[in-house]
Amino acid sequence: MFAAALFSSCVTKQKYNELQLKCQRTQDELTFMTSENKNCQDAKKALQAQLSELTSEAEQLRSDTLRLYRQARTCAMEYEKAKKDYDELLQNFADVSNNNQSTINDLLGDRDRYKDELTQKEKMLALQQDSLAKALVELSLKEQRIKEMQAILAQKDAEVKALKDKVANALKGFEGSGLNVYEKDGKVYVSMDDKLLFASGSWDINEQGLNAIKQLAKVLENEKEISVLIEGHTDNVPYRGSGQIKDNWDLSVMRATAVVKALLGSGDIEPVRLSASGRSEYLPLDENNTPEARAKNRRTEIILTPNLDQLFQLIQGN
């Protein structure tokens, strides 16, 4: 009895294991089929999207085909009309050829003449276009040169203005003493009445004038690119001196030279930058023959000129 029960129990366990294994296989198949089903659904969606896209493209192709068909039909009709017109033209030409050969020859001669004229004009046009292209290139180069010159001139104008301001500030204490600082023709002029610098008929610089020259020398020490021209001017009253000074020419030169020496003795200025010139009575500010005019004409002008080498090089390059 115990053995039978034990045998019955073993058979049940084996079947259970078989059923358990079968159940596991079924579960695996279900999982696989579920995954396959999802893949199929995804593939279906993708195919539906492609189908929709292909359907849209097919509709567009049908529309394009219909449009092209209409265009082709229109072209065919136009071609038939053009062919008909051409045939009529040929027929008309044949009729004219038979009846008006001399007229045709004249027309053909005119055609050849016009063709020759057209060829000549085309050659002239080509030459003119070539000349125009060269002129445009040259114009472009000149415009570039002009821009460069304008830039240099603007820079020089700014430098001259800055120099004028520096000189005016340095000599500000001499305002009202016969000293004037102004700009003219791209240069800075320091004009000093003779009463500021010299006694009448003398070329010895007085103390007040020497102080002004010392202040100007301080500016010129730092402006090493500036050239300095000192011009002596007199009135038209004949000089009555004796010795080495004979006339107003001599007096104007001596005064200009005295200012040059005073500048060199008042600052570290290269002598090569300085030059002296006597203008006598022949460059007056006021040509009236009055005491006021003569006083205005008796002066020494210190002319400060910026370095224009860059501009000259550009001009020579042209």
PDB file of C-alpha atoms in Angstrom:
ATOM      1  CA  MET A   1       0.000   0.000   0.000  1.00  0.00           C
ATOM      2  CA  PHE A   2       2.811   2.395   0.858  1.00  0.00           C
ATOM      3  CA  ALA A   3       4.718   1.440  -2.301  1.00  0.00           C
ATOM      4  CA  ALA A   4       1.682   2.087  -4.494  1.00  0.00           C
ATOM      5  CA  ALA A   5       1.213   5.480  -2.946  1.00  0.00           C
ATOM      6  CA  LEU A   6       4.873   6.308  -3.434  1.00  0.00           C
ATOM      7  CA  PHE A   7       4.713   5.257  -7.101  1.00  0.00           C
ATOM      8  CA  SER A   8       1.599   7.313  -7.640  1.00  0.00           C
ATOM      9  CA  SER A   9       3.307  10.332  -6.087  1.00  0.00           C
ATOM     10  CA  CYS A  10       6.399  10.050  -8.400  1.00  0.00           C
ATOM     11  CA  VAL A  11       4.257   9.874 -11.554  1.00  0.00           C
ATOM     12  CA  THR A  12       2.398  13.027 -10.511  1.00  0.00           C
ATOM     13  CA  LYS A  13       5.677  14.912  -9.977  1.00  0.00           C
ATOM     14  CA  GLN A  14       6.945  13.960 -13.429  1.00  0.00           C
ATOM     15  CA  LYS A  15       3.741  15.080 -15.082  1.00  0.00           C
ATOM     16  CA  TYR A  16       3.876  18.231 -13.075  1.00  0.00           C
ATOM     17  CA  ASN A  17       7.383  18.916 -14.333  1.00  0.00           C
ATOM     18  CA  GLU A  18       6.330  18.232 -17.868  1.00  0.00           C
ATOM     19  CA  LEU A  19       3.378  20.514 -17.509  1.00  0.00           C
ATOM     20  CA  GLN A  20       5.627  23.106 -15.862  1.00  0.00           C
ATOM     21  CA  LEU A  21       8.091  22.872 -18.781  1.00  0.00           C
ATOM     22  CA  LYS A  22       5.272  23.032 -21.327  1.00  0.00           C
ATOM     23  CA  CYS A  23       3.843  26.028 -19.535  1.00  0.00           C
ATOM     24  CA  GLN A  24       7.227  27.765 -19.604  1.00  0.00           C
ATOM     25  CA  ARG A  25       7.565  27.034 -23.316  1.00  0.00           C
ATOM     26  CA  THR A  26       4.102  28.361 -23.928  1.00  0.00           C
ATOM     27  CA  GLN A  27       4.954  31.459 -21.924  1.00  0.00           C
ATOM     28  CA  ASP A  28       8.161  31.953 -23.953  1.00  0.00           C
ATOM     29  CA  GLU A  29       6.232  31.498 -27.195  1.00  0.00           C
ATOM     30  CA  LEU A  30       3.659  34.009 -25.992  1.00  0.00           C
ATOM     31  CA  THR A  31       6.407  36.508 -25.159  1.00  0.00           C
ATOM     32  CA  PHE A  32       8.033  35.895 -28.553  1.00  0.00           C
ATOM     33  CA  MET A  33       4.721  36.222 -30.371  1.00  0.00           C
ATOM     34  CA  THR A  34       3.935  39.392 -28.422  1.00  0.00           C
ATOM     35  CA  SER A  35       7.296  40.880 -29.481  1.00  0.00           C
ATOM     36  CA  GLU A  36       6.727  39.720 -33.036  1.00  0.00           C
ATOM     37  CA  ASN A  37       3.271  41.238 -32.976  1.00  0.00           C
ATOM     38  CA  LYS A  38       4.718  44.589 -31.799  1.00  0.00           C
ATOM     39  CA  ASN A  39       7.336  44.453 -34.535  1.00  0.00           C
ATOM     40  CA  CYS A  40       4.630  43.691 -37.054  1.00  0.00           C
ATOM     41  CA  GLN A  41       2.573  46.624 -35.779  1.00  0.00           C
ATOM     42  CA  ASP A  42       5.589  48.923 -36.049  1.00  0.00           C
ATOM     43  CA  ALA A  43       6.348  47.635 -39.511  1.00  0.00           C
ATOM     44  CA  LYS A  44       2.690  48.109 -40.436  1.00  0.00           C
ATOM     45  CA  LYS A  45       2.797  51.720 -39.267  1.00  0.00           C
ATOM     46  CA  ALA A  46       6.002  52.332 -41.218  1.00  0.00           C
ATOM     47  CA  LEU A  47       4.508  50.731 -44.320  1.00  0.00           C
ATOM     48  CA  GLN A  48       1.350  52.793 -43.901  1.00  0.00           C
ATOM     49  CA  ALA A  49       3.475  55.966 -43.660  1.00  0.00           C
ATOM     50  CA  GLN A  50       5.405  54.935 -46.769  1.00  0.00           C
ATOM     51  CA  LEU A  51       2.132  54.106 -48.511  1.00  0.00           C
ATOM     52  CA  SER A  52       0.748  57.515 -47.620  1.00  0.00           C
ATOM     53  CA  GLU A  53       3.931  59.189 -48.875  1.00  0.00           C
ATOM     54  CA  LEU A  54       3.927  57.126 -52.065  1.00  0.00           C
ATOM     55  CA  THR A  55       0.240  57.905 -52.575  1.00  0.00           C
ATOM     56  CA  SER A  56       0.969  61.609 -52.243  1.00  0.00           C
ATOM     57  CA  GLU A  57       3.895  61.316 -54.645  1.00  0.00           C
ATOM     58  CA  ALA A  58       1.707  59.377 -57.071  1.00  0.00           C
ATOM     59  CA  GLU A  59      -0.932  62.111 -56.933  1.00  0.00           C
ATOM     60  CA  GLN A  60       1.783  64.712 -57.569  1.00  0.00           C
ATOM     61  CA  LEU A  61       3.127  62.642 -60.466  1.00  0.00           C
ATOM     62  CA  ARG A  62      -0.350  62.355 -61.940  1.00  0.00           C
ATOM     63  CA  SER A  63      -0.757  66.102 -61.609  1.00  0.00           C
ATOM     64  CA  ASP A  64       2.663  66.743 -63.138  1.00  0.00           C
ATOM     65  CA  THR A  65       1.949  64.258 -65.921  1.00  0.00           C
ATOM     66  CA  LEU A  66      -1.325  65.960 -66.730  1.00  0.00           C
ATOM     67  CA  ARG A  67       0.398  69.348 -66.728  1.00  0.00           C
ATOM     68  CA  LEU A  68       3.216  68.070 -68.949  1.00  0.00           C
ATOM     69  CA  TYR A  69       0.682  66.459 -71.261  1.00  0.00           C
ATOM     70  CA  ARG A  70      -1.117  69.773 -71.616  1.00  0.00           C
ATOM     71  CA  GLN A  71       2.161  71.550 -72.210  1.00  0.00           C
ATOM     72  CA  ALA A  72       3.178  68.941 -74.761  1.00  0.00           C
ATOM     73  CA  ARG A  73      -0.149  69.298 -76.536  1.00  0.00           C
ATOM     74  CA  THR A  74       0.201  73.086 -76.544  1.00  0.00           C
ATOM     75  CA  CYS A  75       3.760  72.765 -77.871  1.00  0.00           C
ATOM     76  CA  ALA A  76       2.586  70.387 -80.549  1.00  0.00           C
ATOM     77  CA  MET A  77      -0.121  72.805 -81.620  1.00  0.00           C
ATOM     78  CA  GLU A  78       2.385  75.673 -81.643  1.00  0.00           C
ATOM     79  CA  TYR A  79       4.811  73.538 -83.586  1.00  0.00           C
ATOM     80  CA  GLU A  80       2.157  72.691 -86.165  1.00  0.00           C
ATOM     81  CA  LYS A  81       1.290  76.358 -86.495  1.00  0.00           C
ATOM     82  CA  ALA A  82       4.971  77.338 -86.761  1.00  0.00           C
ATOM     83  CA  LYS A  83       5.521  74.614 -89.357  1.00  0.00           C
ATOM     84  CA  LYS A  84       2.519  75.809 -91.297  1.00  0.00           C
ATOM     85  CA  ASP A  85       3.795  79.393 -91.152  1.00  0.00           C
ATOM     86  CA  TYR A  86       7.239  78.233 -92.191  1.00  0.00           C
ATOM     87  CA  ASP A  87       5.842  76.280 -95.124  1.00  0.00           C
ATOM     88  CA  GLU A  88       3.848  79.321 -96.178  1.00  0.00           C
ATOM     89  CA  LEU A  89       6.966  81.450 -95.848  1.00  0.00           C
ATOM     90  CA  LEU A  90       8.923  79.033 -97.985  1.00  0.00           C
ATOM     91  CA  GLN A  91       6.156  79.063-100.541  1.00  0.00           C
ATOM     92  CA  ASN A  92       6.034  82.834-100.517  1.00  0.00           C
ATOM     93  CA  PHE A  93       9.796  83.001-100.799  1.00  0.00           C
ATOM     94  CA  ALA A  94       9.679  80.598-103.713  1.00  0.00           C
ATOM     95  CA  ASP A  95       7.039  82.744-105.379  1.00  0.00           C
ATOM     96  CA  VAL A  96       9.081  85.880-104.779  1.00  0.00           C
ATOM     97  CA  SER A  97      12.220  84.096-105.939  1.00  0.00           C
ATOM     98  CA  ASN A  98      10.582  83.216-109.179  1.00  0.00           C
ATOM     99  CA  ASN A  99       9.191  86.668-109.769  1.00  0.00           C
ATOM    100  CA  ASN A 100      11.580  89.040-108.022  1.00  0.00           C
ATOM    101  CA  GLN A 101      15.047  87.551-108.148  1.00  0.00           C
ATOM    102  CA  SER A 102      16.674  90.942-108.567  1.00  0.00           C
ATOM    103  CA  THR A 103      14.879  92.266-105.450  1.00  0.00           C
ATOM    104  CA  ILE A 104      16.059  89.264-103.516  1.00  0.00           C
ATOM    105  CA  ASN A 105      19.611  89.811-104.708  1.00  0.00           C
ATOM    106  CA  ASP A 106      19.413  93.418-103.531  1.00  0.00           C
ATOM    107  CA  LEU A 107      18.102  92.294-100.173  1.00  0.00           C
ATOM    108  CA  LEU A 108      20.833  89.692 -99.893  1.00  0.00           C
ATOM    109  CA  GLY A 109      23.410  92.355-100.742  1.00  0.00           C
ATOM    110  CA  ASP A 110      21.964  94.657 -98.088  1.00  0.00           C
ATOM    111  CA  ARG A 111      22.049  91.775 -95.659  1.00  0.00           C
ATOM    112  CA  ASP A 112      25.736  91.136 -96.340  1.00  0.00           C
ATOM    113  CA  ARG A 113      26.533  94.836 -96.046  1.00  0.00           C
ATOM    114  CA  TYR A 114      24.664  95.116 -92.794  1.00  0.00           C
ATOM    115  CA  LYS A 115      26.420  92.001 -91.574  1.00  0.00           C
ATOM    116  CA  ASP A 116      29.821  93.541 -92.359  1.00  0.00           C
ATOM    117  CA  GLU A 117      28.826  96.764 -90.628  1.00  0.00           C
ATOM    118  CA  LEU A 118      27.611  94.805 -87.635  1.00  0.00           C
ATOM    119  CA  THR A 119      30.922  92.914 -87.510  1.00  0.00           C
ATOM    120  CA  GLN A 120      32.856  96.189 -87.570  1.00  0.00           C
ATOM    121  CA  LYS A 121      30.662  97.674 -84.879  1.00  0.00           C
ATOM    122  CA  GLU A 122      31.117  94.556 -82.753  1.00  0.00           C
ATOM    123  CA  LYS A 123      34.882  94.940 -83.081  1.00  0.00           C
ATOM    124  CA  MET A 124      34.660  98.634 -82.177  1.00  0.00           C
ATOM    125  CA  LEU A 125      32.432  97.773 -79.258  1.00  0.00           C
ATOM    126  CA  ALA A 126      34.913  95.165 -78.064  1.00  0.00           C
ATOM    127  CA  LEU A 127      37.742  97.709 -78.268  1.00  0.00           C
ATOM    128  CA  GLN A 128      35.664 100.298 -76.441  1.00  0.00           C
ATOM    129  CA  GLN A 129      34.740  97.777 -73.763  1.00  0.00           C
ATOM    130  CA  ASP A 130      38.406  96.889 -73.356  1.00  0.00           C
ATOM    131  CA  SER A 131      39.315 100.575 -73.116  1.00  0.00           C
ATOM    132  CA  LEU A 132      36.485 101.093 -70.635  1.00  0.00           C
ATOM    133  CA  ALA A 133      37.672  98.193 -68.499  1.00  0.00           C
ATOM    134  CA  LYS A 134      41.207  99.625 -68.458  1.00  0.00           C
ATOM    135  CA  ALA A 135      39.852 103.082 -67.661  1.00  0.00           C
ATOM    136  CA  LEU A 136      37.788 101.667 -64.800  1.00  0.00           C
ATOM    137  CA  VAL A 137      40.853  99.941 -63.384  1.00  0.00           C
ATOM    138  CA  GLU A 138      42.854 103.147 -63.691  1.00  0.00           C
ATOM    139  CA  LEU A 139      40.011 105.133 -62.147  1.00  0.00           C
ATOM    140  CA  SER A 140      39.843 102.698 -59.251  1.00  0.00           C
ATOM    141  CA  LEU A 141      43.580 103.076 -58.678  1.00  0.00           C
ATOM    142  CA  LYS A 142      43.323 106.861 -58.830  1.00  0.00           C
ATOM    143  CA  GLU A 143      40.386 106.856 -56.421  1.00  0.00           C
ATOM    144  CA  GLN A 144      42.440 104.726 -54.051  1.00  0.00           C
ATOM    145  CA  ARG A 145      45.328 107.189 -54.380  1.00  0.00           C
ATOM    146  CA  ILE A 146      42.960 110.074 -53.721  1.00  0.00           C
ATOM    147  CA  LYS A 147      41.612 108.358 -50.623  1.00  0.00           C
ATOM    148  CA  GLU A 148      45.158 107.777 -49.393  1.00  0.00           C
ATOM    149  CA  MET A 149      46.045 111.417 -50.064  1.00  0.00           C
ATOM    150  CA  GLN A 150      42.903 112.619 -48.340  1.00  0.00           C
ATOM    151  CA  ALA A 151      43.695 110.443 -45.343  1.00  0.00           C
ATOM    152  CA  ILE A 152      47.266 111.791 -45.196  1.00  0.00           C
ATOM    153  CA  LEU A 153      46.055 115.373 -45.623  1.00  0.00           C
ATOM    154  CA  ALA A 154      43.462 114.883 -42.906  1.00  0.00           C
ATOM    155  CA  GLN A 155      46.168 113.478 -40.659  1.00  0.00           C
ATOM    156  CA  LYS A 156      48.451 116.412 -41.481  1.00  0.00           C
ATOM    157  CA  ASP A 157      45.633 118.889 -40.834  1.00  0.00           C
ATOM    158  CA  ALA A 158      45.047 117.294 -37.456  1.00  0.00           C
ATOM    159  CA  GLU A 159      48.778 117.415 -36.705  1.00  0.00           C
ATOM    160  CA  VAL A 160      48.978 121.075 -37.756  1.00  0.00           C
ATOM    161  CA  LYS A 161      46.008 121.961 -35.565  1.00  0.00           C
ATOM    162  CA  ALA A 162      47.522 120.100 -32.632  1.00  0.00           C
ATOM    163  CA  LEU A 163      50.849 121.879 -33.229  1.00  0.00           C
ATOM    164  CA  LYS A 164      49.100 125.263 -33.389  1.00  0.00           C
ATOM    165  CA  ASP A 165      47.334 124.535 -30.104  1.00  0.00           C
ATOM    166  CA  LYS A 166      50.617 123.508 -28.451  1.00  0.00           C
ATOM    167  CA  VAL A 167      52.411 126.637 -29.664  1.00  0.00           C
ATOM    168  CA  ALA A 168      49.497 128.892 -28.743  1.00  0.00           C
ATOM    169  CA  ASN A 169      49.351 127.404 -25.237  1.00  0.00           C
ATOM    170  CA  ALA A 170      53.125 127.731 -24.818  1.00  0.00           C
ATOM    171  CA  LEU A 171      53.035 131.400 -25.853  1.00  0.00           C
ATOM    172  CA  LYS A 172      49.785 132.249 -24.153  1.00  0.00           C
ATOM    173  CA  GLY A 173      51.557 134.575 -21.718  1.00  0.00           C
ATOM    174  CA  PHE A 174      52.612 136.838 -24.596  1.00  0.00           C
ATOM    175  CA  GLU A 175      49.124 137.572 -25.876  1.00  0.00           C
ATOM    176  CA  GLY A 176      48.651 141.307 -26.362  1.00  0.00           C
ATOM    177  CA  SER A 177      52.406 141.836 -26.670  1.00  0.00           C
ATOM    178  CA  GLY A 178      52.524 141.760 -30.452  1.00  0.00           C
ATOM    179  CA  LEU A 179      52.535 137.953 -30.858  1.00  0.00           C
ATOM    180  CA  ASN A 180      50.048 136.071 -33.021  1.00  0.00           C
ATOM    181  CA  VAL A 181      49.775 132.344 -33.682  1.00  0.00           C
ATOM    182  CA  TYR A 182      47.664 131.214 -36.648  1.00  0.00           C
ATOM    183  CA  GLU A 183      47.344 128.476 -39.260  1.00  0.00           C
ATOM    184  CA  LYS A 184      47.706 129.073 -42.996  1.00  0.00           C
ATOM    185  CA  ASP A 185      48.178 126.755 -45.979  1.00  0.00           C
ATOM    186  CA  GLY A 186      48.874 123.742 -43.789  1.00  0.00           C
ATOM    187  CA  LYS A 187      51.530 125.566 -41.750  1.00  0.00           C
ATOM    188  CA  VAL A 188      51.645 127.210 -38.339  1.00  0.00           C
ATOM    189  CA  TYR A 189      52.756 130.859 -38.263  1.00  0.00           C
ATOM    190  CA  VAL A 190      54.164 132.561 -35.168  1.00  0.00           C
ATOM    191  CA  SER A 191      54.223 136.236 -36.034  1.00  0.00           C
ATOM    192  CA  MET A 192      56.065 138.614 -33.658  1.00  0.00           C
ATOM    193  CA  ASP A 193      56.039 142.393 -33.958  1.00  0.00           C
ATOM    194  CA  ASP A 194      59.479 143.950 -33.942  1.00  0.00           C
ATOM    195  CA  LYS A 195      58.660 145.732 -30.678  1.00  0.00           C
ATOM    196  CA  LEU A 196      58.427 142.303 -28.997  1.00  0.00           C
ATOM    197  CA  LEU A 197      61.882 141.278 -30.205  1.00  0.00           C
ATOM    198  CA  PHE A 198      64.039 144.231 -31.217  1.00  0.00           C
ATOM    199  CA  ALA A 199      64.715 147.856 -30.605  1.00  0.00           C
ATOM    200  CA  SER A 200      64.335 150.153 -33.610  1.00  0.00           C
ATOM    201  CA  GLY A 201      67.001 149.430 -36.224  1.00  0.00           C
ATOM    202  CA  SER A 202      68.545 146.682 -34.050  1.00  0.00           C
ATOM    203  CA  TRP A 203      68.856 142.928 -34.423  1.00  0.00           C
ATOM    204  CA  ASP A 204      69.668 142.239 -30.785  1.00  0.00           C
ATOM    205  CA  ILE A 205      66.761 140.321 -29.198  1.00  0.00           C
ATOM    206  CA  ASN A 206      65.434 141.879 -25.996  1.00  0.00           C
ATOM    207  CA  GLU A 207      64.591 139.951 -22.830  1.00  0.00           C
ATOM    208  CA  GLN A 208      60.846 139.675 -23.491  1.00  0.00           C
ATOM    209  CA  GLY A 209      61.396 138.363 -26.997  1.00  0.00           C
ATOM    210  CA  LEU A 210      64.006 135.892 -25.770  1.00  0.00           C
ATOM    211  CA  ASN A 211      61.538 134.520 -23.217  1.00  0.00           C
ATOM    212  CA  ALA A 212      58.981 133.941 -25.979  1.00  0.00           C
ATOM    213  CA  ILE A 213      61.580 132.189 -28.123  1.00  0.00           C
ATOM    214  CA  LYS A 214      62.553 129.949 -25.196  1.00  0.00           C
ATOM    215  CA  GLN A 215      58.924 128.857 -24.760  1.00  0.00           C
ATOM    216  CA  LEU A 216      58.661 128.113 -28.465  1.00  0.00           C
ATOM    217  CA  ALA A 217      61.944 126.169 -28.376  1.00  0.00           C
ATOM    218  CA  LYS A 218      60.482 123.833 -25.728  1.00  0.00           C
ATOM    219  CA  VAL A 219      57.711 122.907 -28.130  1.00  0.00           C
ATOM    220  CA  LEU A 220      60.062 122.449 -31.077  1.00  0.00           C
ATOM    221  CA  GLU A 221      62.310 120.132 -29.054  1.00  0.00           C
ATOM    222  CA  ASN A 222      59.490 117.565 -28.973  1.00  0.00           C
ATOM    223  CA  GLU A 223      58.272 118.165 -32.518  1.00  0.00           C
ATOM    224  CA  LYS A 224      61.298 116.749 -34.289  1.00  0.00           C
ATOM    225  CA  GLU A 225      59.566 116.351 -37.681  1.00  0.00           C
ATOM    226  CA  ILE A 226      58.781 120.059 -37.954  1.00  0.00           C
ATOM    227  CA  SER A 227      60.855 122.301 -40.253  1.00  0.00           C
ATOM    228  CA  VAL A 228      61.283 125.902 -39.121  1.00  0.00           C
ATOM    229  CA  LEU A 229      61.671 128.919 -41.409  1.00  0.00           C
ATOM    230  CA  ILE A 230      62.339 132.315 -39.846  1.00  0.00           C
ATOM    231  CA  GLU A 231      61.472 135.287 -42.049  1.00  0.00           C
ATOM    232  CA  GLY A 232      62.487 138.833 -41.204  1.00  0.00           C
ATOM    233  CA  HIS A 233      60.262 141.669 -42.494  1.00  0.00           C
ATOM    234  CA  THR A 234      60.780 145.437 -42.362  1.00  0.00           C
ATOM    235  CA  ASP A 235      58.718 148.473 -43.286  1.00  0.00           C
ATOM    236  CA  ASN A 236      59.394 150.614 -46.347  1.00  0.00           C
ATOM    237  CA  VAL A 237      61.366 153.281 -44.500  1.00  0.00           C
ATOM    238  CA  PRO A 238      64.974 153.189 -45.802  1.00  0.00           C
ATOM    239  CA  TYR A 239      67.494 151.941 -43.267  1.00  0.00           C
ATOM    240  CA  ARG A 240      69.956 154.675 -42.259  1.00  0.00           C
ATOM    241  CA  GLY A 241      72.553 152.603 -40.435  1.00  0.00           C
ATOM    242  CA  SER A 242      76.211 152.178 -41.082  1.00  0.00           C
ATOM    243  CA  GLY A 243      78.778 149.414 -40.938  1.00  0.00           C
ATOM    244  CA  GLN A 244      77.846 145.917 -42.110  1.00  0.00           C
ATOM    245  CA  ILE A 245      74.098 146.705 -42.304  1.00  0.00           C
ATOM    246  CA  LYS A 246      73.444 148.757 -45.436  1.00  0.00           C
ATOM    247  CA  ASP A 247      69.668 148.536 -46.005  1.00  0.00           C
ATOM    248  CA  ASN A 248      66.419 146.785 -45.066  1.00  0.00           C
ATOM    249  CA  TRP A 249      67.549 143.589 -46.808  1.00  0.00           C
ATOM    250  CA  ASP A 250      70.499 143.317 -44.471  1.00  0.00           C
ATOM    251  CA  LEU A 251      68.403 144.224 -41.436  1.00  0.00           C
ATOM    252  CA  SER A 252      65.709 141.608 -42.202  1.00  0.00           C
ATOM    253  CA  VAL A 253      68.343 138.902 -42.708  1.00  0.00           C
ATOM    254  CA  MET A 254      70.178 139.764 -39.505  1.00  0.00           C
ATOM    255  CA  ARG A 255      66.966 139.686 -37.473  1.00  0.00           C
ATOM    256  CA  ALA A 256      65.967 136.304 -38.930  1.00  0.00           C
ATOM    257  CA  THR A 257      69.459 134.939 -38.223  1.00  0.00           C
ATOM    258  CA  ALA A 258      69.318 136.287 -34.662  1.00  0.00           C
ATOM    259  CA  VAL A 259      66.081 134.375 -34.025  1.00  0.00           C
ATOM    260  CA  VAL A 260      67.617 131.188 -35.452  1.00  0.00           C
ATOM    261  CA  LYS A 261      70.568 131.481 -33.074  1.00  0.00           C
ATOM    262  CA  ALA A 262      68.256 132.212 -30.153  1.00  0.00           C
ATOM    263  CA  LEU A 263      66.200 129.076 -30.886  1.00  0.00           C
ATOM    264  CA  LEU A 264      69.328 126.933 -31.125  1.00  0.00           C
ATOM    265  CA  GLY A 265      70.604 128.385 -27.858  1.00  0.00           C
ATOM    266  CA  SER A 266      67.288 127.792 -26.078  1.00  0.00           C
ATOM    267  CA  GLY A 267      66.640 124.143 -26.797  1.00  0.00           C
ATOM    268  CA  ASP A 268      67.896 120.865 -28.208  1.00  0.00           C
ATOM    269  CA  ILE A 269      66.961 121.522 -31.841  1.00  0.00           C
ATOM    270  CA  GLU A 270      68.875 120.152 -34.814  1.00  0.00           C
ATOM    271  CA  PRO A 271      70.255 123.086 -36.854  1.00  0.00           C
ATOM    272  CA  VAL A 272      69.342 121.308 -40.091  1.00  0.00           C
ATOM    273  CA  ARG A 273      65.687 121.911 -39.268  1.00  0.00           C
ATOM    274  CA  LEU A 274      66.121 125.698 -39.209  1.00  0.00           C
ATOM    275  CA  SER A 275      66.594 128.231 -41.987  1.00  0.00           C
ATOM    276  CA  ALA A 276      66.611 132.038 -42.069  1.00  0.00           C
ATOM    277  CA  SER A 277      65.283 134.341 -44.747  1.00  0.00           C
ATOM    278  CA  GLY A 278      65.192 138.120 -45.112  1.00  0.00           C
ATOM    279  CA  ARG A 279      62.185 139.530 -47.002  1.00  0.00           C
ATOM    280  CA  SER A 280      62.981 143.204 -46.472  1.00  0.00           C
ATOM    281  CA  GLU A 281      59.940 145.429 -47.140  1.00  0.00           C
ATOM    282  CA  TYR A 282      58.587 143.437 -50.083  1.00  0.00           C
ATOM    283  CA  LEU A 283      56.012 141.198 -48.425  1.00  0.00           C
ATOM    284  CA  PRO A 284      53.903 143.632 -46.371  1.00  0.00           C
ATOM    285  CA  LEU A 285      50.769 142.752 -44.466  1.00  0.00           C
ATOM    286  CA  ASP A 286      49.375 146.222 -45.023  1.00  0.00           C
ATOM    287  CA  GLU A 287      50.331 148.215 -48.124  1.00  0.00           C
ATOM    288  CA  ASN A 288      49.039 151.525 -46.796  1.00  0.00           C
ATOM    289  CA  ASN A 289      51.732 154.096 -46.166  1.00  0.00           C
ATOM    290  CA  THR A 290      50.672 154.944 -42.626  1.00  0.00           C
ATOM    291  CA  PRO A 291      52.421 154.602 -39.275  1.00  0.00           C
ATOM    292  CA  GLU A 292      49.962 151.851 -38.275  1.00  0.00           C
ATOM    293  CA  ALA A 293      50.600 149.915 -41.500  1.00  0.00           C
ATOM    294  CA  ARG A 294      54.371 150.265 -41.200  1.00  0.00           C
ATOM    295  CA  ALA A 295      54.229 149.026 -37.594  1.00  0.00           C
ATOM    296  CA  LYS A 296      52.213 145.994 -38.706  1.00  0.00           C
ATOM    297  CA  ASN A 297      54.726 145.207 -41.452  1.00  0.00           C
ATOM    298  CA  ARG A 298      57.736 145.267 -39.123  1.00  0.00           C
ATOM    299  CA  ARG A 299      57.651 141.692 -37.888  1.00  0.00           C
ATOM    300  CA  THR A 300      59.441 138.367 -37.679  1.00  0.00           C
ATOM    301  CA  GLU A 301      57.518 135.273 -38.746  1.00  0.00           C
ATOM    302  CA  ILE A 302      58.454 131.806 -37.546  1.00  0.00           C
ATOM    303  CA  ILE A 303      56.849 129.354 -39.980  1.00  0.00           C
ATOM    304  CA  LEU A 304      56.447 125.755 -38.796  1.00  0.00           C
ATOM    305  CA  THR A 305      56.016 123.189 -41.589  1.00  0.00           C
ATOM    306  CA  PRO A 306      55.120 119.535 -40.922  1.00  0.00           C
ATOM    307  CA  ASN A 307      56.967 116.709 -42.660  1.00  0.00           C
ATOM    308  CA  LEU A 308      55.203 116.000 -45.954  1.00  0.00           C
ATOM    309  CA  ASP A 309      57.536 113.242 -47.184  1.00  0.00           C
ATOM    310  CA  GLN A 310      54.769 110.643 -47.008  1.00  0.00           C
ATOM    311  CA  LEU A 311      52.491 112.769 -49.187  1.00  0.00           C
ATOM    312  CA  PHE A 312      55.284 113.542 -51.671  1.00  0.00           C
ATOM    313  CA  GLN A 313      56.135 109.852 -51.974  1.00  0.00           C
ATOM    314  CA  LEU A 314      52.513 109.072 -52.704  1.00  0.00           C
ATOM    315  CA  ILE A 315      52.357 111.812 -55.341  1.00  0.00           C
ATOM    316  CA  GLN A 316      55.570 110.573 -56.975  1.00  0.00           C
ATOM    317  CA  GLY A 317      54.086 107.079 -56.968  1.00  0.00           C
ATOM    318  CA  ASN A 318      51.354 108.346 -59.230  1.00  0.00           C
TER     319      ASN A 318
END
